[in-house]
Amino acid sequence: MKILHLDTNHPLILEQLAALGFQNDEDYTASKTEIESKIQNYDGVIIRSRFTIDKQFLDAATNLKFIGRVGAGLENIDGDYAAQKGVHLISAPEGNRNAVGEHALAMLLSLFNKLNKADQEVRNGIWLREENRGLELDGKTVGLIGYGHMGKAFAKKLRGFDVTVLCYDIKSNMGDENATQVDLKTLQSQADVLSLHTPQTPLTLNMVDANFINAFKKSFWLINTARGKSVVTKDLVTALKSEKILGAGLDVLEYEKASFETLFSNEMPDAFQYLIKAENVLLTPHIAGWTIESKEKLAQTIVDKIQAKFC
């Protein structure tokens, strides 16, 4: 079987697939149109987020048997049409779930202890103690929306704290020893912290809007290491101004492009200008799952799944 690699990944993916007898071809620069002109020659494609695999691409890929996405989400692939074509989709949420869990915890602790604000002040010769008095996580209720690989990884990280962890998921019987599954209304009535761990789907697009936010009984902290388009940024800013949301840790943003490599295609929105100036907002460039270890684990997961299915 011939595999076309469209993004660079950990070298083990090429080495191990070759050892299993696959032919690896690499093309990291050609346009999508150029790739479509030769994709009929390949049995498999391995991609991160370089471009969208849509109906046109899949129609050209007449011999395609699988698509390996070296990451967790599959929203850049037309999964329904791929299934109609008999193309097997492979993703690797197991590979970066630990990294995401650690990043979510780091964001939460940094916000609670005002680490970014205090660090910048000390660097500028400002020594304020009372103004940087922090919060303790112990005794708080943390609500997770989405309790798959990422949500479970974050809940596991919270085991060392004296917190109550609640989870809401569209699937039933998802709770475990680390989180109690509840309905959304219960989560909104009890949570001090909300952390998102959902894929991008029609259900989660613009999910966190003004109505959703105002349904929370208490003011709360928001962590988003999932998908940026799940949060309506202007409604988030309104909630930050009113202190309905006490602070936000955002690894992902509504304005991201599908490749996750760029943020804006034109001028900076007003809502984002507020975020970058807000002391109670922490921003990172979609790197929650982006560690040295996860790069290797993501690649290994893809290899293992290809081997299990096709060898």
Short mmCIF file of C-alpha atoms in Angstrom, two decimals:
data_model
loop_
_atom_site.label_atom_id
_atom_site.label_comp_id
_atom_site.label_asym_id
_atom_site.label_seq_id
_atom_site.Cartn_x
_atom_site.Cartn_y
_atom_site.Cartn_z
CA MET A 1 0.00 0.00 0.00
CA LYS A 2 1.15 3.49 -0.86
CA ILE A 3 0.77 6.31 1.65
CA LEU A 4 1.04 10.02 0.86
CA HIS A 5 2.23 12.17 3.78
CA LEU A 6 0.99 15.76 3.53
CA ASP A 7 2.44 17.19 6.77
CA THR A 8 5.68 16.63 8.60
CA ASN A 9 5.36 14.53 11.75
CA HIS A 10 7.61 12.62 14.12
CA PRO A 11 10.06 10.54 12.01
CA LEU A 12 8.92 7.31 13.62
CA ILE A 13 5.77 7.40 11.51
CA LEU A 14 7.79 7.02 8.30
CA GLU A 15 10.27 4.56 9.80
CA GLN A 16 7.72 2.20 11.30
CA LEU A 17 5.32 2.27 8.34
CA ALA A 18 8.22 1.45 6.01
CA ALA A 19 9.20 -1.43 8.30
CA LEU A 20 5.62 -2.71 8.04
CA GLY A 21 5.94 -2.79 4.23
CA PHE A 22 4.16 0.43 3.26
CA GLN A 23 5.53 2.76 0.58
CA ASN A 24 5.83 6.31 1.93
CA ASP A 25 5.75 9.33 -0.36
CA GLU A 26 6.07 12.84 1.06
CA ASP A 27 4.66 16.06 -0.38
CA TYR A 28 4.61 18.96 2.04
CA THR A 29 4.44 21.87 -0.41
CA ALA A 30 2.14 21.10 -3.37
CA SER A 31 -1.22 22.83 -3.59
CA LYS A 32 -4.43 20.97 -2.85
CA THR A 33 -5.22 20.94 -6.59
CA GLU A 34 -1.84 19.38 -7.35
CA ILE A 35 -2.38 16.75 -4.67
CA GLU A 36 -5.82 15.93 -6.12
CA SER A 37 -4.24 15.31 -9.52
CA LYS A 38 -2.21 12.38 -8.15
CA ILE A 39 -4.17 11.18 -5.12
CA GLN A 40 -5.72 8.32 -7.13
CA ASN A 41 -2.32 6.61 -6.89
CA TYR A 42 -2.51 6.26 -3.11
CA ASP A 43 -4.16 3.90 -0.64
CA GLY A 44 -3.66 6.14 2.36
CA VAL A 45 -3.16 9.78 3.33
CA ILE A 46 -1.62 11.12 6.53
CA ILE A 47 -2.36 14.74 7.35
CA ARG A 48 -2.46 17.12 10.30
CA SER A 49 -4.37 20.26 9.31
CA ARG A 50 -2.81 21.45 6.06
CA PHE A 51 -6.09 21.67 4.16
CA THR A 52 -9.66 20.40 4.22
CA ILE A 53 -10.38 16.98 2.78
CA ASP A 54 -13.74 17.58 1.12
CA LYS A 55 -15.97 15.83 -1.44
CA GLN A 56 -13.88 17.03 -4.37
CA PHE A 57 -10.73 15.59 -2.83
CA LEU A 58 -12.43 12.31 -1.93
CA ASP A 59 -13.91 11.95 -5.42
CA ALA A 60 -10.40 12.26 -6.86
CA ALA A 61 -9.04 9.70 -4.38
CA THR A 62 -10.49 6.70 -6.16
CA ASN A 63 -8.24 4.13 -4.46
CA LEU A 64 -8.12 5.67 -1.00
CA LYS A 65 -8.63 3.25 1.89
CA PHE A 66 -7.80 5.42 4.89
CA ILE A 67 -7.01 8.92 6.11
CA GLY A 68 -4.82 9.27 9.18
CA ARG A 69 -5.19 12.58 11.05
CA VAL A 70 -2.25 13.13 13.39
CA GLY A 71 -4.37 14.89 15.99
CA ALA A 72 -7.63 14.52 17.87
CA GLY A 73 -10.31 16.27 15.84
CA LEU A 74 -11.63 15.32 12.42
CA GLU A 75 -13.54 18.49 11.50
CA ASN A 76 -11.22 19.20 8.55
CA ILE A 77 -12.40 15.96 6.91
CA ASP A 78 -15.85 15.33 5.44
CA GLY A 79 -16.39 12.23 7.52
CA ASP A 80 -19.86 11.38 6.25
CA TYR A 81 -18.77 11.44 2.61
CA ALA A 82 -15.59 9.51 3.44
CA ALA A 83 -17.76 6.81 5.04
CA GLN A 84 -19.91 6.65 1.89
CA LYS A 85 -16.72 6.12 -0.09
CA GLY A 86 -15.57 3.37 2.25
CA VAL A 87 -12.61 5.43 3.47
CA HIS A 88 -11.57 4.57 7.03
CA LEU A 89 -10.79 7.58 9.27
CA ILE A 90 -8.07 7.34 11.89
CA SER A 91 -7.41 9.99 14.54
CA ALA A 92 -5.18 9.99 17.60
CA PRO A 93 -6.81 11.61 20.65
CA GLU A 94 -4.97 9.09 22.83
CA GLY A 95 -1.71 10.70 21.75
CA ASN A 96 -2.18 14.20 23.15
CA ARG A 97 -4.81 13.80 25.86
CA ASN A 98 -2.24 13.93 28.67
CA ALA A 99 -0.73 17.11 27.26
CA VAL A 100 -4.16 18.74 27.03
CA GLY A 101 -5.00 17.75 30.60
CA GLU A 102 -1.77 19.26 31.91
CA HIS A 103 -2.23 22.45 29.89
CA ALA A 104 -5.80 22.95 31.14
CA LEU A 105 -4.62 22.54 34.73
CA ALA A 106 -1.69 24.92 34.17
CA MET A 107 -4.04 27.58 32.77
CA LEU A 108 -6.44 27.22 35.68
CA LEU A 109 -3.75 27.46 38.36
CA SER A 110 -2.09 30.39 36.59
CA LEU A 111 -5.39 32.29 36.48
CA PHE A 112 -6.25 31.52 40.11
CA ASN A 113 -2.82 32.69 41.30
CA LYS A 114 -2.48 35.65 38.89
CA LEU A 115 0.90 34.33 37.79
CA ASN A 116 1.08 36.17 34.46
CA LYS A 117 0.02 39.49 35.95
CA ALA A 118 2.37 39.18 38.94
CA ASP A 119 5.28 38.10 36.75
CA GLN A 120 4.93 41.10 34.44
CA GLU A 121 4.65 43.49 37.38
CA VAL A 122 7.81 42.20 39.07
CA ARG A 123 9.69 42.43 35.75
CA ASN A 124 8.61 46.08 35.61
CA GLY A 125 9.75 46.82 39.16
CA ILE A 126 6.25 46.70 40.64
CA TRP A 127 5.92 44.80 43.94
CA LEU A 128 2.23 44.34 44.78
CA ARG A 129 1.22 41.60 47.19
CA GLU A 130 -2.36 42.28 48.25
CA GLU A 131 -3.40 43.05 44.67
CA ASN A 132 -2.11 39.64 43.63
CA ARG A 133 -3.74 37.60 46.37
CA GLY A 134 -4.80 34.35 44.73
CA LEU A 135 -7.52 31.74 44.98
CA GLU A 136 -7.18 28.10 46.00
CA LEU A 137 -8.64 25.36 43.84
CA ASP A 138 -9.55 23.23 46.87
CA GLY A 139 -13.25 23.26 47.63
CA LYS A 140 -14.30 24.38 44.16
CA THR A 141 -16.58 22.57 41.74
CA VAL A 142 -15.12 22.01 38.29
CA GLY A 143 -17.55 21.32 35.46
CA LEU A 144 -16.38 19.60 32.28
CA ILE A 145 -18.37 19.66 29.06
CA GLY A 146 -17.27 16.73 26.93
CA TYR A 147 -15.98 13.67 28.74
CA GLY A 148 -14.02 11.77 26.14
CA HIS A 149 -10.26 11.38 26.01
CA MET A 150 -9.48 15.03 26.82
CA GLY A 151 -12.07 15.53 29.53
CA LYS A 152 -11.06 12.31 31.27
CA ALA A 153 -7.38 13.33 31.15
CA PHE A 154 -8.13 16.68 32.81
CA ALA A 155 -10.32 15.04 35.46
CA LYS A 156 -7.48 12.66 36.27
CA LYS A 157 -5.13 15.63 36.80
CA LEU A 158 -7.61 17.12 39.28
CA ARG A 159 -7.50 14.05 41.56
CA GLY A 160 -4.79 15.62 43.70
CA PHE A 161 -7.05 18.54 44.61
CA ASP A 162 -9.99 18.57 47.00
CA VAL A 163 -12.47 19.48 44.26
CA THR A 164 -15.81 18.22 43.06
CA VAL A 165 -15.66 17.28 39.38
CA LEU A 166 -18.86 17.13 37.32
CA CYS A 167 -19.10 16.19 33.67
CA TYR A 168 -21.75 16.65 31.01
CA ASP A 169 -21.68 14.67 27.77
CA ILE A 170 -24.22 13.83 25.06
CA LYS A 171 -23.37 10.16 25.60
CA SER A 172 -24.74 8.42 28.68
CA ASN A 173 -22.78 6.43 31.27
CA MET A 174 -19.59 8.45 30.72
CA GLY A 175 -18.83 9.26 34.36
CA ASP A 176 -16.12 7.40 36.26
CA GLU A 177 -14.19 7.54 39.52
CA ASN A 178 -12.84 10.98 38.57
CA ALA A 179 -16.07 12.77 37.58
CA THR A 180 -19.79 12.47 38.22
CA GLN A 181 -21.96 12.76 35.12
CA VAL A 182 -24.83 15.24 35.48
CA ASP A 183 -27.23 17.04 33.18
CA LEU A 184 -26.30 20.46 31.85
CA LYS A 185 -28.64 22.33 34.18
CA THR A 186 -27.03 20.72 37.23
CA LEU A 187 -23.55 21.55 35.99
CA GLN A 188 -24.55 25.17 35.37
CA SER A 189 -26.06 25.45 38.85
CA GLN A 190 -22.95 24.21 40.67
CA ALA A 191 -19.78 24.92 38.69
CA ASP A 192 -17.13 27.42 39.78
CA VAL A 193 -14.99 26.47 36.79
CA LEU A 194 -16.07 25.39 33.31
CA SER A 195 -13.62 23.53 31.07
CA LEU A 196 -14.50 22.62 27.49
CA HIS A 197 -13.38 19.29 26.00
CA THR A 198 -15.69 18.95 23.00
CA PRO A 199 -15.01 18.42 19.29
CA GLN A 200 -16.23 20.93 16.73
CA THR A 201 -19.66 19.77 15.61
CA PRO A 202 -22.95 21.49 14.75
CA LEU A 203 -23.93 21.00 18.42
CA THR A 204 -20.85 22.75 19.80
CA LEU A 205 -20.54 25.57 17.25
CA ASN A 206 -21.23 28.86 19.12
CA MET A 207 -22.30 26.78 22.12
CA VAL A 208 -20.97 29.19 24.75
CA ASP A 209 -23.05 32.27 23.98
CA ALA A 210 -24.80 34.84 26.20
CA ASN A 211 -27.73 32.56 27.01
CA PHE A 212 -25.43 29.67 27.88
CA ILE A 213 -23.23 31.86 30.09
CA ASN A 214 -26.12 33.50 31.91
CA ALA A 215 -27.62 30.09 32.72
CA PHE A 216 -24.80 29.58 35.25
CA LYS A 217 -25.93 30.25 38.80
CA LYS A 218 -22.54 31.53 39.95
CA SER A 219 -19.85 33.61 38.34
CA PHE A 220 -17.28 31.18 36.97
CA TRP A 221 -13.89 30.71 35.33
CA LEU A 222 -13.67 29.42 31.75
CA ILE A 223 -10.98 27.16 30.30
CA ASN A 224 -11.08 26.28 26.59
CA THR A 225 -8.53 23.83 25.21
CA ALA A 226 -11.05 22.36 22.75
CA ARG A 227 -12.18 24.38 19.71
CA GLY A 228 -12.31 28.14 19.41
CA LYS A 229 -15.57 28.30 17.49
CA SER A 230 -17.41 26.79 20.46
CA VAL A 231 -17.21 30.18 22.21
CA VAL A 232 -18.81 33.39 20.93
CA THR A 233 -15.99 35.80 21.73
CA LYS A 234 -18.08 38.96 21.93
CA ASP A 235 -20.39 37.28 24.45
CA LEU A 236 -17.36 36.10 26.42
CA VAL A 237 -16.05 39.68 26.55
CA THR A 238 -19.42 40.97 27.74
CA ALA A 239 -19.38 38.35 30.51
CA LEU A 240 -15.79 39.25 31.49
CA LYS A 241 -16.76 42.93 31.74
CA SER A 242 -19.75 42.12 33.94
CA GLU A 243 -17.69 39.60 35.95
CA LYS A 244 -20.12 36.79 35.18
CA ILE A 245 -16.97 35.13 33.88
CA LEU A 246 -14.16 35.82 36.35
CA GLY A 247 -11.33 34.92 34.01
CA ALA A 248 -10.59 32.83 30.95
CA GLY A 249 -7.80 30.55 29.80
CA LEU A 250 -8.06 30.23 26.02
CA ASP A 251 -5.78 27.95 24.04
CA VAL A 252 -8.11 28.21 21.05
CA LEU A 253 -9.92 31.15 19.50
CA GLU A 254 -12.98 31.70 17.35
CA TYR A 255 -10.82 33.47 14.75
CA GLU A 256 -8.50 30.54 14.00
CA LYS A 257 -8.25 29.22 10.47
CA ALA A 258 -8.88 25.54 9.75
CA SER A 259 -5.14 24.84 9.55
CA PHE A 260 -4.71 26.17 13.12
CA GLU A 261 -1.54 27.89 11.92
CA THR A 262 -2.91 31.42 11.47
CA LEU A 263 -5.28 33.62 13.43
CA PHE A 264 -6.51 36.56 11.37
CA SER A 265 -7.02 37.01 7.65
CA ASN A 266 -7.89 40.70 8.07
CA GLU A 267 -8.04 43.28 10.86
CA MET A 268 -8.12 42.35 14.52
CA PRO A 269 -11.68 42.15 15.94
CA ASP A 270 -12.65 44.45 18.82
CA ALA A 271 -13.39 41.50 21.08
CA PHE A 272 -9.89 40.11 20.62
CA GLN A 273 -8.37 43.53 21.33
CA TYR A 274 -10.12 43.40 24.69
CA LEU A 275 -8.82 39.88 25.40
CA ILE A 276 -5.17 40.73 24.78
CA LYS A 277 -5.34 43.63 27.26
CA ALA A 278 -7.31 41.81 29.97
CA GLU A 279 -5.26 40.79 33.02
CA ASN A 280 -7.67 37.96 33.84
CA VAL A 281 -7.31 36.31 30.41
CA LEU A 282 -4.58 33.84 29.49
CA LEU A 283 -3.97 33.12 25.80
CA THR A 284 -1.92 30.40 24.08
CA PRO A 285 -1.69 29.57 20.33
CA HIS A 286 -3.49 26.20 20.15
CA ILE A 287 -0.65 24.35 21.86
CA ALA A 288 -2.44 22.47 24.65
CA GLY A 289 -1.74 19.16 22.94
CA TRP A 290 1.58 20.33 21.50
CA THR A 291 4.38 18.81 23.59
CA ILE A 292 7.61 16.98 22.81
CA GLU A 293 6.04 13.80 24.17
CA SER A 294 2.71 14.17 22.39
CA LYS A 295 4.40 14.58 19.00
CA GLU A 296 5.83 11.10 19.40
CA LYS A 297 2.69 9.60 20.96
CA LEU A 298 0.42 10.99 18.23
CA ALA A 299 2.58 9.45 15.51
CA GLN A 300 2.80 6.13 17.35
CA THR A 301 -0.98 6.01 17.78
CA ILE A 302 -1.50 6.48 14.03
CA VAL A 303 1.01 3.75 13.20
CA ASP A 304 -0.55 1.35 15.69
CA LYS A 305 -4.05 1.92 14.31
CA ILE A 306 -2.93 1.50 10.69
CA GLN A 307 -1.14 -1.71 11.63
CA ALA A 308 -4.19 -3.04 13.46
CA LYS A 309 -6.50 -2.32 10.54
CA PHE A 310 -4.38 -3.11 7.49
CA CYS A 311 -1.64 -5.56 8.50
#
